[in-house]
Coordinates of C-alpha atoms and ligand atoms in Angstrom, one line a residue:
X1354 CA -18.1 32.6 -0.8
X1355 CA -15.9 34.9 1.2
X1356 CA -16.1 35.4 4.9
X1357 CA -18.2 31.9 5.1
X1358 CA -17.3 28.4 6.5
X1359 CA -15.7 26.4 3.9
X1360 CA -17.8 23.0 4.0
X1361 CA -16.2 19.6 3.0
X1362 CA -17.0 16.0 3.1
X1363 CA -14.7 13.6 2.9
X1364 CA -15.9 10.5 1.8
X1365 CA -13.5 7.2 3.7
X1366 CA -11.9 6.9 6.9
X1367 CA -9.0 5.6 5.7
X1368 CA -5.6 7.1 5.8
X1369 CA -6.2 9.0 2.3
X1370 CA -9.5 10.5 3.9
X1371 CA -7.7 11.2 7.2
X1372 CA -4.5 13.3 6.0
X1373 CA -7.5 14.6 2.9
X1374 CA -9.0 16.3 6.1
X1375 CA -6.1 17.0 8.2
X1376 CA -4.8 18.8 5.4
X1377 CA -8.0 20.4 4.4
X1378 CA -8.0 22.1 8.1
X1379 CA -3.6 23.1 7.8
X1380 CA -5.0 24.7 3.8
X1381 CA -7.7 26.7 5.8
X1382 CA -5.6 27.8 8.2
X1383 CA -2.9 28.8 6.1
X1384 CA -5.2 30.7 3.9
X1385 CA -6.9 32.6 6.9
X1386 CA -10.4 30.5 6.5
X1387 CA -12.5 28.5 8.4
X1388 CA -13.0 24.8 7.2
X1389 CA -16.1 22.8 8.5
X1390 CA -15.4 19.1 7.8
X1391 CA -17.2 16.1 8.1
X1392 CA -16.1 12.5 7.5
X1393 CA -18.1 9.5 6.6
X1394 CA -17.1 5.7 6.9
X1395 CA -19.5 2.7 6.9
X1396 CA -16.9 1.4 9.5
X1397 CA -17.2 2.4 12.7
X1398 CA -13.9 3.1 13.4
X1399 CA -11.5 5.0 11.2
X1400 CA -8.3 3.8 9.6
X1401 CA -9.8 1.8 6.3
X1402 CA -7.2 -0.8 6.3
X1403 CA -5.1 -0.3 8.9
X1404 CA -5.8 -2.2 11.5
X1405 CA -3.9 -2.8 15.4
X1406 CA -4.4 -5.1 17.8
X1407 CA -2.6 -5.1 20.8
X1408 CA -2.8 -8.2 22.8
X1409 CA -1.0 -9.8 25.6
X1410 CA 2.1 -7.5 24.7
X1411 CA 1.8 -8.4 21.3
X1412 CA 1.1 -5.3 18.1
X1413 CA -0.2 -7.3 15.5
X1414 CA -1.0 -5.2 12.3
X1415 CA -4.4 -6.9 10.5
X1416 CA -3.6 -4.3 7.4
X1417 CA -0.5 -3.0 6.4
X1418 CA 2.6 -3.3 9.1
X1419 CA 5.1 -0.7 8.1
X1420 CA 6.5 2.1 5.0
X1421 CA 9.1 3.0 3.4
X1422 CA 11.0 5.5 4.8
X1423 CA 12.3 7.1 2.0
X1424 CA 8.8 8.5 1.2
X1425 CA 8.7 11.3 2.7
X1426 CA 5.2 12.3 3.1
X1427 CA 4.3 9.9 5.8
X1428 CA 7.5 11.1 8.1
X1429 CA 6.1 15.1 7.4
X1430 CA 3.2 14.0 9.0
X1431 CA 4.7 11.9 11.9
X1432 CA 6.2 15.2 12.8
X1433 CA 3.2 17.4 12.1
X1434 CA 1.3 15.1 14.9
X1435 CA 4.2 15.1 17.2
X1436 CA 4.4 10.8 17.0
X1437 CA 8.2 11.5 15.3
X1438 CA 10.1 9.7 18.4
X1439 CA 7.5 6.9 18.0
X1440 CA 8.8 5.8 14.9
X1441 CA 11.0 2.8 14.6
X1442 CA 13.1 0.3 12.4
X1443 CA 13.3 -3.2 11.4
X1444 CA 15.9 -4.9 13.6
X1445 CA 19.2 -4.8 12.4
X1446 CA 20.4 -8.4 12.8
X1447 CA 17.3 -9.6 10.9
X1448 CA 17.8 -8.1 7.6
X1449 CA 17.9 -11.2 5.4
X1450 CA 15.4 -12.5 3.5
X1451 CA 14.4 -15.8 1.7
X1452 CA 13.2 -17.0 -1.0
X1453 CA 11.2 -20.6 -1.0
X1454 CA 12.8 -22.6 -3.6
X1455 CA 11.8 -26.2 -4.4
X1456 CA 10.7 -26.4 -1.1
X1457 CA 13.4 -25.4 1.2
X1458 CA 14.6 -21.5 1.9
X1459 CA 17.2 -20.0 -0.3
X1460 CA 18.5 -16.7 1.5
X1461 CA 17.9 -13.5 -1.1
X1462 CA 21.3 -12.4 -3.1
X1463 CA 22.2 -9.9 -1.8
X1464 CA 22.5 -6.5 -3.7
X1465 CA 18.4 -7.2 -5.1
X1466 CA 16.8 -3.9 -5.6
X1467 CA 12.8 -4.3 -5.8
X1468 CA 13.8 -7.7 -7.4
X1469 CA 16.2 -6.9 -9.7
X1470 CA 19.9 -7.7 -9.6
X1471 CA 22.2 -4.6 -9.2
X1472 CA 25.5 -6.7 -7.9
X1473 CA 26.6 -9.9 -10.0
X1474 CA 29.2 -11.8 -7.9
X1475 CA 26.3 -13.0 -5.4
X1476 CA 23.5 -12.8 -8.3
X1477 CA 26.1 -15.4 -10.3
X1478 CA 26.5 -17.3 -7.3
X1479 CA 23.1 -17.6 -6.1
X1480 CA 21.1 -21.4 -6.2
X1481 CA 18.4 -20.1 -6.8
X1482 CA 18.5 -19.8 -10.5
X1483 CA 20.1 -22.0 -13.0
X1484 CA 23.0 -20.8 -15.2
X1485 CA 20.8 -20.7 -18.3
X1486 CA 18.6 -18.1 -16.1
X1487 CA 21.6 -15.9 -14.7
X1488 CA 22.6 -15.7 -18.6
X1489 CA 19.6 -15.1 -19.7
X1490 CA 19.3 -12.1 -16.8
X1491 CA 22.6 -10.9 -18.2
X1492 CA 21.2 -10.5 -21.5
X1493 CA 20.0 -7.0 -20.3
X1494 CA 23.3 -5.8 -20.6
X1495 CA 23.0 -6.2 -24.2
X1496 CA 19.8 -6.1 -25.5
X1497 CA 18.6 -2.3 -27.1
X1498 CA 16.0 -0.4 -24.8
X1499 CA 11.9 -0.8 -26.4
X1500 CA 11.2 2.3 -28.7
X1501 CA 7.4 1.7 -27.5
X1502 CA 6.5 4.9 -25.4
X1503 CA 3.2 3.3 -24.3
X1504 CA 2.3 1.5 -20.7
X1505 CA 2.9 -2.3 -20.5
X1506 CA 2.9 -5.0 -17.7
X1507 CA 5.4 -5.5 -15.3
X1508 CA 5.9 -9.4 -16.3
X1509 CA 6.1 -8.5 -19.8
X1510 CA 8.7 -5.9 -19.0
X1511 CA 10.5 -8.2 -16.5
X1512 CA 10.8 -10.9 -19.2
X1513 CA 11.6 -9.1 -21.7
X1514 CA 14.7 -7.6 -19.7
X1515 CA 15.6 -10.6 -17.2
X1516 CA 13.9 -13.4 -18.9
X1517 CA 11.6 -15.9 -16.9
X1518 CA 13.1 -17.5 -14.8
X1519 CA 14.4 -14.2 -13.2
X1520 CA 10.9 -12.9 -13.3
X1521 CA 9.2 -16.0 -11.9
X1522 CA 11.3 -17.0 -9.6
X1523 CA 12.9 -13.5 -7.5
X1524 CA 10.9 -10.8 -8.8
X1525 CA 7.6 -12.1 -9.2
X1526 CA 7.5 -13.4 -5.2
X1527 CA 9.1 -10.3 -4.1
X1528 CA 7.2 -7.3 -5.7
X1529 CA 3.7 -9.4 -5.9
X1530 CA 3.9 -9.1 -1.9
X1531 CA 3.0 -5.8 -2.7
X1532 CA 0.0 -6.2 -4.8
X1533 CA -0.6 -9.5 -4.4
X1534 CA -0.9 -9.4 -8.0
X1535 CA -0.2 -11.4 -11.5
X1536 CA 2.7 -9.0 -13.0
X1537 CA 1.6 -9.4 -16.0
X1538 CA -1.9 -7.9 -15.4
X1539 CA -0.3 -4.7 -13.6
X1540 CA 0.4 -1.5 -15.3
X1541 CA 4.6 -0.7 -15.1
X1542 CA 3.9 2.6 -15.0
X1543 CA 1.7 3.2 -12.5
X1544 CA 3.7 0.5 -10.5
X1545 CA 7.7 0.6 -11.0
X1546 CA 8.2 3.6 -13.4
X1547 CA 11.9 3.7 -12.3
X1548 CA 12.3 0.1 -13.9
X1549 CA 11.2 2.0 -17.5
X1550 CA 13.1 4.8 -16.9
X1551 CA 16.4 2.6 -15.9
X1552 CA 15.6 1.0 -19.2
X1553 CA 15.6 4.2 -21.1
X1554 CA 18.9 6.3 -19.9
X1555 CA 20.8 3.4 -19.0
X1556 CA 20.0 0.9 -22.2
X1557 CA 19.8 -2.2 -19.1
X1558 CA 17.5 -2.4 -16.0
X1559 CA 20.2 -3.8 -14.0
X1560 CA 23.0 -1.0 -15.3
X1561 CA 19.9 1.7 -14.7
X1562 CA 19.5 0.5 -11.2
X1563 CA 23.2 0.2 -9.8
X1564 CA 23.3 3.6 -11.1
X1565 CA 20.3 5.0 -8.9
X1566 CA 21.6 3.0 -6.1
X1567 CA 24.9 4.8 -6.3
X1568 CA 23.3 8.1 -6.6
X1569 CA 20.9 7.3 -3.7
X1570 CA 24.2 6.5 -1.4
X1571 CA 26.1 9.5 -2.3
X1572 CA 22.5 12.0 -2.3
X1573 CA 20.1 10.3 0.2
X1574 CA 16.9 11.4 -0.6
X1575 CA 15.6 14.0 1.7
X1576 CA 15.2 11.8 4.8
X1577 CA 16.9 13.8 6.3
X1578 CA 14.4 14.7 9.0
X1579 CA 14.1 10.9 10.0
X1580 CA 15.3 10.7 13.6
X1581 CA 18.9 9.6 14.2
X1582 CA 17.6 6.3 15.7
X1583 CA 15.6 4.8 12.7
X1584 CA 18.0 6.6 10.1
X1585 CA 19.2 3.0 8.9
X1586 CA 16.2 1.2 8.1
X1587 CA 14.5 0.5 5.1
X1588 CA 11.5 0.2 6.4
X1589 CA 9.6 2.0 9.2
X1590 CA 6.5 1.7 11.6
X1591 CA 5.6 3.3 15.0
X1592 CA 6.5 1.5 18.3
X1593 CA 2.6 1.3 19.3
X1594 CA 1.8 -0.2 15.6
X1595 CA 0.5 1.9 12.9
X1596 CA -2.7 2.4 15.6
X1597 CA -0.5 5.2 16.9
X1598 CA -0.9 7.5 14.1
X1599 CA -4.2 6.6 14.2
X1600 CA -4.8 8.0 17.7
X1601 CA -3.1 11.1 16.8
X1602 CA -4.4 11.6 13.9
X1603 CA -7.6 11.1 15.6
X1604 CA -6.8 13.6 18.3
X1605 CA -5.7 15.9 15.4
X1606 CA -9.5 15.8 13.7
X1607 CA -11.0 16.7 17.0
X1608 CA -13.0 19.2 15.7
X1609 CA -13.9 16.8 12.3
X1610 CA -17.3 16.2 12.1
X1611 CA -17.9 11.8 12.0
X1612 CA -20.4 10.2 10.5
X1613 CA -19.6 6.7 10.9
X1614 CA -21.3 3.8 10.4
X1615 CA -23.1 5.3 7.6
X1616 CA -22.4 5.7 3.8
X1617 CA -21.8 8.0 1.3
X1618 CA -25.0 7.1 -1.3
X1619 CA -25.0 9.6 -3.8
X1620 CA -23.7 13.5 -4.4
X1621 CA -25.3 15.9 -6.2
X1622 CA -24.4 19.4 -7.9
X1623 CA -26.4 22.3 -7.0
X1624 CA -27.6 24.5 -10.3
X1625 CA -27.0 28.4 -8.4
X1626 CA -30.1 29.3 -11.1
X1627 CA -32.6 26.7 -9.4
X1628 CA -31.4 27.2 -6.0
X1629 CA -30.2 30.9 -5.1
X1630 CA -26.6 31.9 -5.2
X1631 CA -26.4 31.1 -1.5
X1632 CA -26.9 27.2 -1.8
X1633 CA -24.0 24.7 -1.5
X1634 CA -22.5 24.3 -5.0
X1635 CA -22.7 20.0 -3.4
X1636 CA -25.0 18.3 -1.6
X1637 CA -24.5 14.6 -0.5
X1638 CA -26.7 11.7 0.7
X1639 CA -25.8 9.8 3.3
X1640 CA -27.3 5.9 3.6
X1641 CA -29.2 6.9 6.8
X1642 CA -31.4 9.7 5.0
X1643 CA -28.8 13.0 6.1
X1644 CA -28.1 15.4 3.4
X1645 CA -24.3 17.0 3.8
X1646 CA -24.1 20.0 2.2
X1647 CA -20.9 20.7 0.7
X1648 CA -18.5 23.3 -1.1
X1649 CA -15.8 20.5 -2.1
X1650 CA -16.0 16.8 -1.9
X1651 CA -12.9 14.2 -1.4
X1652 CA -13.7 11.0 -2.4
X1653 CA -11.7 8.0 -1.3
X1654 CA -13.6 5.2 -0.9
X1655 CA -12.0 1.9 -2.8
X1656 CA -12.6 2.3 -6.6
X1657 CA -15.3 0.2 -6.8
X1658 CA -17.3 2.0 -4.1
X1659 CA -16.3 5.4 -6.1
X1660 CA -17.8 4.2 -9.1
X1661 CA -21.0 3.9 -7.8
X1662 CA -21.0 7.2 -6.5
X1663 CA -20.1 8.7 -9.3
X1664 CA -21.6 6.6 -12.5
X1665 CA -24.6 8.4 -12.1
X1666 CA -22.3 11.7 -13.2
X1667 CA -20.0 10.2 -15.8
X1668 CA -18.6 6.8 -17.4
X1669 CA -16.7 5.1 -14.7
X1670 CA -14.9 2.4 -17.0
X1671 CA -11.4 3.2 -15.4
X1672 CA -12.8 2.7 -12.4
X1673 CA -14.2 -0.5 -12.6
X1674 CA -11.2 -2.0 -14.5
X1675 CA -9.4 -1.7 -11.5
X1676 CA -9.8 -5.3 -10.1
X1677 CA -9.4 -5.9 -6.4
X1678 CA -7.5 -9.3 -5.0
X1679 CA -8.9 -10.5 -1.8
X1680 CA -6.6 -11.7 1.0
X1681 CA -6.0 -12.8 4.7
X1682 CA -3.4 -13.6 6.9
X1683 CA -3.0 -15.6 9.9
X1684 CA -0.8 -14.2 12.6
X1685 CA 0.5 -17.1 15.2
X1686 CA 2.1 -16.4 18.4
X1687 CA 4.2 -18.7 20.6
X1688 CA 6.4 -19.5 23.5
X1689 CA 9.8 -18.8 22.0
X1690 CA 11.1 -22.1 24.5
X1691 CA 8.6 -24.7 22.7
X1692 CA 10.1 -23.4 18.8
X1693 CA 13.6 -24.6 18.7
X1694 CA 13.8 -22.4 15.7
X1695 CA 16.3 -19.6 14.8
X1696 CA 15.0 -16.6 12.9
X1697 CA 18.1 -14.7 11.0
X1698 CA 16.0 -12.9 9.0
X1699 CA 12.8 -11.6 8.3
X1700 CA 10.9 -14.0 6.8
X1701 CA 10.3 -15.5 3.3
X1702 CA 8.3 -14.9 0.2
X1703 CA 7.1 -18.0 -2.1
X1704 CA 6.7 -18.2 -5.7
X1705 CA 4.1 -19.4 -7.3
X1706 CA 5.6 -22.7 -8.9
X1707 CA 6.2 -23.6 -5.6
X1708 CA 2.5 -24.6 -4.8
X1709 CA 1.7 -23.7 -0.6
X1710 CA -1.2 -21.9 0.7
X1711 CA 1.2 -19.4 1.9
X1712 CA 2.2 -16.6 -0.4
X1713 CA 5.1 -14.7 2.4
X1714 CA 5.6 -15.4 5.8
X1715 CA 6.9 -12.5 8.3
X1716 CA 8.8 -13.5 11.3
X1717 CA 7.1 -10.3 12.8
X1718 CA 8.5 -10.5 16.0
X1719 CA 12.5 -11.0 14.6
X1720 CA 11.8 -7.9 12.4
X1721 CA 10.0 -6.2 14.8
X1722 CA 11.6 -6.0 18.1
X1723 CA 8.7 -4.0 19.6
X1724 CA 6.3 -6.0 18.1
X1725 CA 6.7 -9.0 20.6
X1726 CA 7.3 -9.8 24.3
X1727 CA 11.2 -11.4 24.3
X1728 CA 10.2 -14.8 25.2
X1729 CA 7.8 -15.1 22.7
X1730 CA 7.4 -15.4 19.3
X1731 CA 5.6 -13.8 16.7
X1732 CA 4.9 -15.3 13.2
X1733 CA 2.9 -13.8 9.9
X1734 CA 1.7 -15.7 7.2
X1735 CA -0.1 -14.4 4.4
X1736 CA -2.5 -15.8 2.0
X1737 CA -4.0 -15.4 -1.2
X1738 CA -3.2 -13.9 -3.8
X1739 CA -4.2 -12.8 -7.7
X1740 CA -5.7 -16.4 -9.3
X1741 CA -5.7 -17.9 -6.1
X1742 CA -8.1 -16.1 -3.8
X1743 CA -10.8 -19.0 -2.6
X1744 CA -8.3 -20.0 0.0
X1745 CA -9.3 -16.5 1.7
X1746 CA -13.1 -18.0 2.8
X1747 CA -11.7 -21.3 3.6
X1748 CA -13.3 -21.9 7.4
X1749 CA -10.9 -20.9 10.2
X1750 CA -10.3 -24.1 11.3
X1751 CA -9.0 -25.4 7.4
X1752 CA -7.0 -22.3 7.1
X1753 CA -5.0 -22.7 10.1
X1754 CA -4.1 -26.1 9.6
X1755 CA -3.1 -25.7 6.0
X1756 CA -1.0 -22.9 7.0
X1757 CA 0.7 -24.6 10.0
X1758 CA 1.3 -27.3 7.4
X1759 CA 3.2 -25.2 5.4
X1760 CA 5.2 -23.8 8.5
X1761 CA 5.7 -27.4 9.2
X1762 CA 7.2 -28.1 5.6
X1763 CA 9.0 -25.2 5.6
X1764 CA 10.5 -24.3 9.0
X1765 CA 10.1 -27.3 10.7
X1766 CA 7.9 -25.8 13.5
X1767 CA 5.2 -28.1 15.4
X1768 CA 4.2 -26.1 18.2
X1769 CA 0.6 -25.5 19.0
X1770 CA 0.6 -21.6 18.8
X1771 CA -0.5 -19.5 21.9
X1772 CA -3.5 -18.1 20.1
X1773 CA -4.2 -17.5 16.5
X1774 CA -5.8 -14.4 14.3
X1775 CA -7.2 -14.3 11.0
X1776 CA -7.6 -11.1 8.9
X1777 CA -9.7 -11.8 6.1
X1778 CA -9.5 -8.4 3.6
X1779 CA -12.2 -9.1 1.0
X1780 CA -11.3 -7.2 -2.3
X1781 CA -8.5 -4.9 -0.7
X1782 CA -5.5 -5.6 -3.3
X1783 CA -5.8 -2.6 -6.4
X1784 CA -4.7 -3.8 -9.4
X1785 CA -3.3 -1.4 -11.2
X1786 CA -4.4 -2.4 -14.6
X1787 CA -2.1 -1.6 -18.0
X1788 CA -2.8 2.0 -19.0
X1789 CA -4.2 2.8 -15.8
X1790 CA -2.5 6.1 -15.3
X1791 CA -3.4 7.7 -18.4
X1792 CA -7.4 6.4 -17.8
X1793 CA -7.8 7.8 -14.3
X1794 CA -6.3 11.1 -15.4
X1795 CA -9.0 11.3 -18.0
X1796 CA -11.4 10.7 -15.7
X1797 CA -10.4 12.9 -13.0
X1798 CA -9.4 15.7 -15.6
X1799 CA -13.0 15.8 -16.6
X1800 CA -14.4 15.2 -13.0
X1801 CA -12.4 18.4 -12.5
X1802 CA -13.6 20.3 -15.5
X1803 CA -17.1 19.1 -15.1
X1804 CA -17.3 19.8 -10.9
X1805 CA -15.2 21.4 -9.4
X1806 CA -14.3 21.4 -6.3
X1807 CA -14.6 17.3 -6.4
X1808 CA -11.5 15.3 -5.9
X1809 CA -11.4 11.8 -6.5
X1810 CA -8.4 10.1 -4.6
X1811 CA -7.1 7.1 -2.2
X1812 CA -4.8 3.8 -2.7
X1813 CA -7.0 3.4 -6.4
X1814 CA -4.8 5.9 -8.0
X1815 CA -1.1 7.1 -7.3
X1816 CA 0.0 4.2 -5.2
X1817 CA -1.0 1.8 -2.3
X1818 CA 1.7 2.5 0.2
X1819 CA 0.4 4.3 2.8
X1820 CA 3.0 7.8 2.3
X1821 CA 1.7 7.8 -1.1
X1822 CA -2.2 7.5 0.2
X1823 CA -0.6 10.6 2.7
X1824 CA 0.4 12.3 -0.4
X1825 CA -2.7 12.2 -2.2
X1826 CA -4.3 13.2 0.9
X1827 CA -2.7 16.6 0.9
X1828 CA -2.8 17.4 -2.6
X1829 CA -6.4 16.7 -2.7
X1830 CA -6.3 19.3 -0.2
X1831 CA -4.7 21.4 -2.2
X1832 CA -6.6 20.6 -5.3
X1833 CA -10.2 21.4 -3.7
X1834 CA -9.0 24.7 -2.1
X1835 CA -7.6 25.6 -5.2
X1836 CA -10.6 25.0 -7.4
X1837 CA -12.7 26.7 -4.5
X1838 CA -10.2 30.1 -4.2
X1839 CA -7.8 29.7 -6.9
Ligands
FAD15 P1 -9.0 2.4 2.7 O1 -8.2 2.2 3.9 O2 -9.6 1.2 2.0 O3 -10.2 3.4 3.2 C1 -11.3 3.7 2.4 C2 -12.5 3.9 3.3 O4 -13.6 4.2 2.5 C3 -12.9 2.6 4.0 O5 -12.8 2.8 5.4 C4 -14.3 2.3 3.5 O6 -15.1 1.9 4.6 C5 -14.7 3.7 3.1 N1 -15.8 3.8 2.2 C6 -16.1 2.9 1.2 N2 -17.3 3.3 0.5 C7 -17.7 4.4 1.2 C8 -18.8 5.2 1.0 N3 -19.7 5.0 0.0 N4 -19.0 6.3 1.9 C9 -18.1 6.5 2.8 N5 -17.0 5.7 3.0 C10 -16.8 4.7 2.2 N6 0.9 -0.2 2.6 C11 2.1 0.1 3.1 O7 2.5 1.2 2.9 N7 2.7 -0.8 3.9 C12 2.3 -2.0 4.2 O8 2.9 -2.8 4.9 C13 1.0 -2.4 3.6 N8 0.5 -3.6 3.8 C14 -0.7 -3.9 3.4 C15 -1.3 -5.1 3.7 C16 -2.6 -5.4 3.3 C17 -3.2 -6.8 3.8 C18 -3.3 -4.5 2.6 C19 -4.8 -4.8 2.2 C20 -2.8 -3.3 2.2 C21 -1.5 -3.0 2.6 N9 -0.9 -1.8 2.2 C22 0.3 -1.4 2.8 C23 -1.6 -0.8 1.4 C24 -2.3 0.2 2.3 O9 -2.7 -0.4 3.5 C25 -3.5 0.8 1.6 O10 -3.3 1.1 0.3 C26 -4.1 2.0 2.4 O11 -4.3 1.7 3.7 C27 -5.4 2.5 1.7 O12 -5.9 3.6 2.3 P2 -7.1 4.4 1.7 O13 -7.6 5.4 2.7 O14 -6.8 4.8 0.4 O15 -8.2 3.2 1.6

């Protein structure tokens, strides 16, 4: 009510329940109120999936190592913590990329969009596909748009367009790093709607494309409050690893009230008949016996762990189609003088066809000049992936060799590394399922209608990347002060 302390709980640590509460306390403020939040994590740090370690001059990212920086939202909050001079680009000179192609490393055509061909002279000349596979790509040129208005997979999508080869062998290796998924088990609209849309005004994906491209040169999306020194890259991250948002953000929630090391059990909704008008519309149970009480609740947790909260409320079905791929990687540092080998690029993805344990490898430290000490080398190699996700619980020992085996294959190198580090990330991959977006909206429409005040949100919904997490964070910030005040 008015003149009281607004009470939250946000439900996960992770960047989605951080920026839920950092902007849950810029809302309050803005709106003259006082916010009392409290965050709960089973982890005993914060951060979810991101993960730093600095070591021996190293940043090694466990989780996820950079963003885009054309999404915006992550950049607005760089600057809202004051970290904007920490950010920083991928090294210029290593831009390339390759593709791992019957065993040996093609570089990328250049002019590849997400995947998809938007120049032809390098796409045509390119030895990575035959020519009954670049004419089969060309095809889109000529084949109508799909009058279905409904959701399908991206391989279906991709094949139908591209064909194949196209699909299995550039697109498929390049875009699964994302989701570590099987494209033809993830939802195109909830993944690449641009690819549909390109489909729709421009009759071809690759015409569609070229065409945002050259809009996107001559109108740059508002980036325009990226510092002048990282204006040129694709992809950003902060010179202390992602951790430095971390620490700020940490420094930010100051006043946030932590529960960690403790769960979220159960939530319940307060009848104002049975319990006086001056009771907590919310209350929630925490897994060491404390009861939160609550005016609006953001939940965040993976999907999984959301369903469980909420199934005792409503049907969670589109919630627990949302399968989750386990991974690892397996970060190797060495003495640059015992490698021999010259990284031009910044690193290389595999297709599946072409049978390694390794799915990508990042030359971190070529990418990443801060990410290294000069003399020394950094290397990232990821593993498993949708249908292939045992190799994640093979012991450490196994892992490592069948990864330096691959490295061997691959780039030649035999060095013993300087010291090695495994991420395992059990069931951390959302997979967007076909349909997806229209399901969750149901749900979270009638989570609205039925309690309000309740906002269901995180990487299970409106994208993985972490600006999009951001994103949701704020407007579930929005959302619950809205269906609080109006
Ligand atoms: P999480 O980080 O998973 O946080 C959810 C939190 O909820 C967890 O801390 C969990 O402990 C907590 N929780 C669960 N149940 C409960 C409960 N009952 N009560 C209380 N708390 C609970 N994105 C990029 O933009 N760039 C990248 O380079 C990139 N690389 C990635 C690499 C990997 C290996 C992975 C796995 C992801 C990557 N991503 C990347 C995606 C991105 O990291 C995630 O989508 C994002 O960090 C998810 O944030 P989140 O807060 O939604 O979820």
């Amino acid at each position: 009510g008015n003149g009281k302390l607004d009470r939250f709980v946000v439900i996960g640590g992770g960047i989605s329940g951080l920026s839920s509460a950092f902007y849950l306390l810029k809302e309050a403020k803005q709106r003259g109120r006082k916010a009392v939040i409290t965050l709960v994590d089973p982890s005993e740090r914060i951060g979810g999936k991101i993960n730093t370690l600095r070591r021996d001059g190293f940043i090694i990212e466990r989780g996820p190592d950079s963003f885009l920086a054309r999404k915006t939202p992550i950049i607005d909050l760089a600057y809202d913590l004051g970290i904007e001079h920490e950010l920083t680009g991928t090294n210029p000179a290593a831009k390339k990329t390759y593709i791992l192609h019957h065993g040996k490393l093609h570089a990328m055509p250049p002019g590849l969009v997400l995947g998809i061909p938007t120049e032809i002279a390098p796409f045509a000349k390119t030895s990575l596909l035959t020519w009954k596979g670049k004419l089969r790509a060309a095809m889109d040129f000529v084949l109508p748009a799909s009058k279905e208005t409904g959701d399908e997979s991206i391989g279906d999508f991709l094949s139908r367009r591209l064909g194949s080869e196209v699909m299995e062998r550039v697109a498929e290796p390049l875009l699964a790093g994302i989701y570590a998924g099987e494209l033809r088990n993830l939802s195109l609209a909830a993944t690449f709607p641009q690819f549909r849309d390109a489909e729709r005004k421009h009759g071809s994906l690759i015409r569609g494309m070229r065409a945002n491209k050259r809009k996107a040169a001559l109108a740059p999306p508002s980036v325009s409050r990226v510092p002048a020194a990282v204006k040129n890259s694709m992809f950003l991250t902060f010179k202390g690893g992602l951790a430095t948002m971390l620490e700020a953000l940490d420094a930010a929630l100051s006043n946030v009230e932590r529960r960690m090391g403790r769960k979220a059990v159960a939530f319940r909704q307060n009848d104002p008949d049975e319990h006086g008008e001056d009771s907590a519309p919310y209350e929630v149970l925490l897994s060491d016996g404390e009861i939160l009480e609550a005016d609006g609740i953001v939940i965040t947790a993976p999907a999984y762990d959301a369903a469980d909260l909420l199934e005792p409320h409503m049907n969670v079905d589109a919630l627990r189609d949302i399968r989750y791929v386990s991974v690892a990687n397996v970060v190797m540092a060495f003495d640059k003088a015992s490698l021999g080998v010259d990284f031009d690029g910044s690193g290389f993805v595999v297709p599946r066809s072409e049978g390694t344990t390794i799915t990508a490898c990042t030359w971190t430290s070529a990418k990443w000049l801060h990410a290294s000490p000069s003399n020394k080398v950094l290397l990232r190699c990821y593993v498993g992936r949708a249908g292939d996700e045992a190799v994640v619980d093979l012991p450490d020992d196994v892992l490592k060799e069948a990864v330096r085996s691959d490295i061997r294959l691959v780039m030649g190198i035999t060095a013993e590394p300087l010291f090695t580090e495994i991420t395992r990330l059990h069931h951390s991959m959302p997979q967007y399922p076909v349909g997806h977006l229209q399901k969750t909206a149901q749900l979270r429409t009638k989570l609205r209608a039925e309690m309000p005040g309740v906002w269901l949100t995180g990487a299970a919904f409106d994208g993985v990347g972490l600006p999009d997490c951001i994103r949701q964070g704020k407007e579930a910030a929005s959302g619950v002060y809205k269906s609080l005040l109006g």
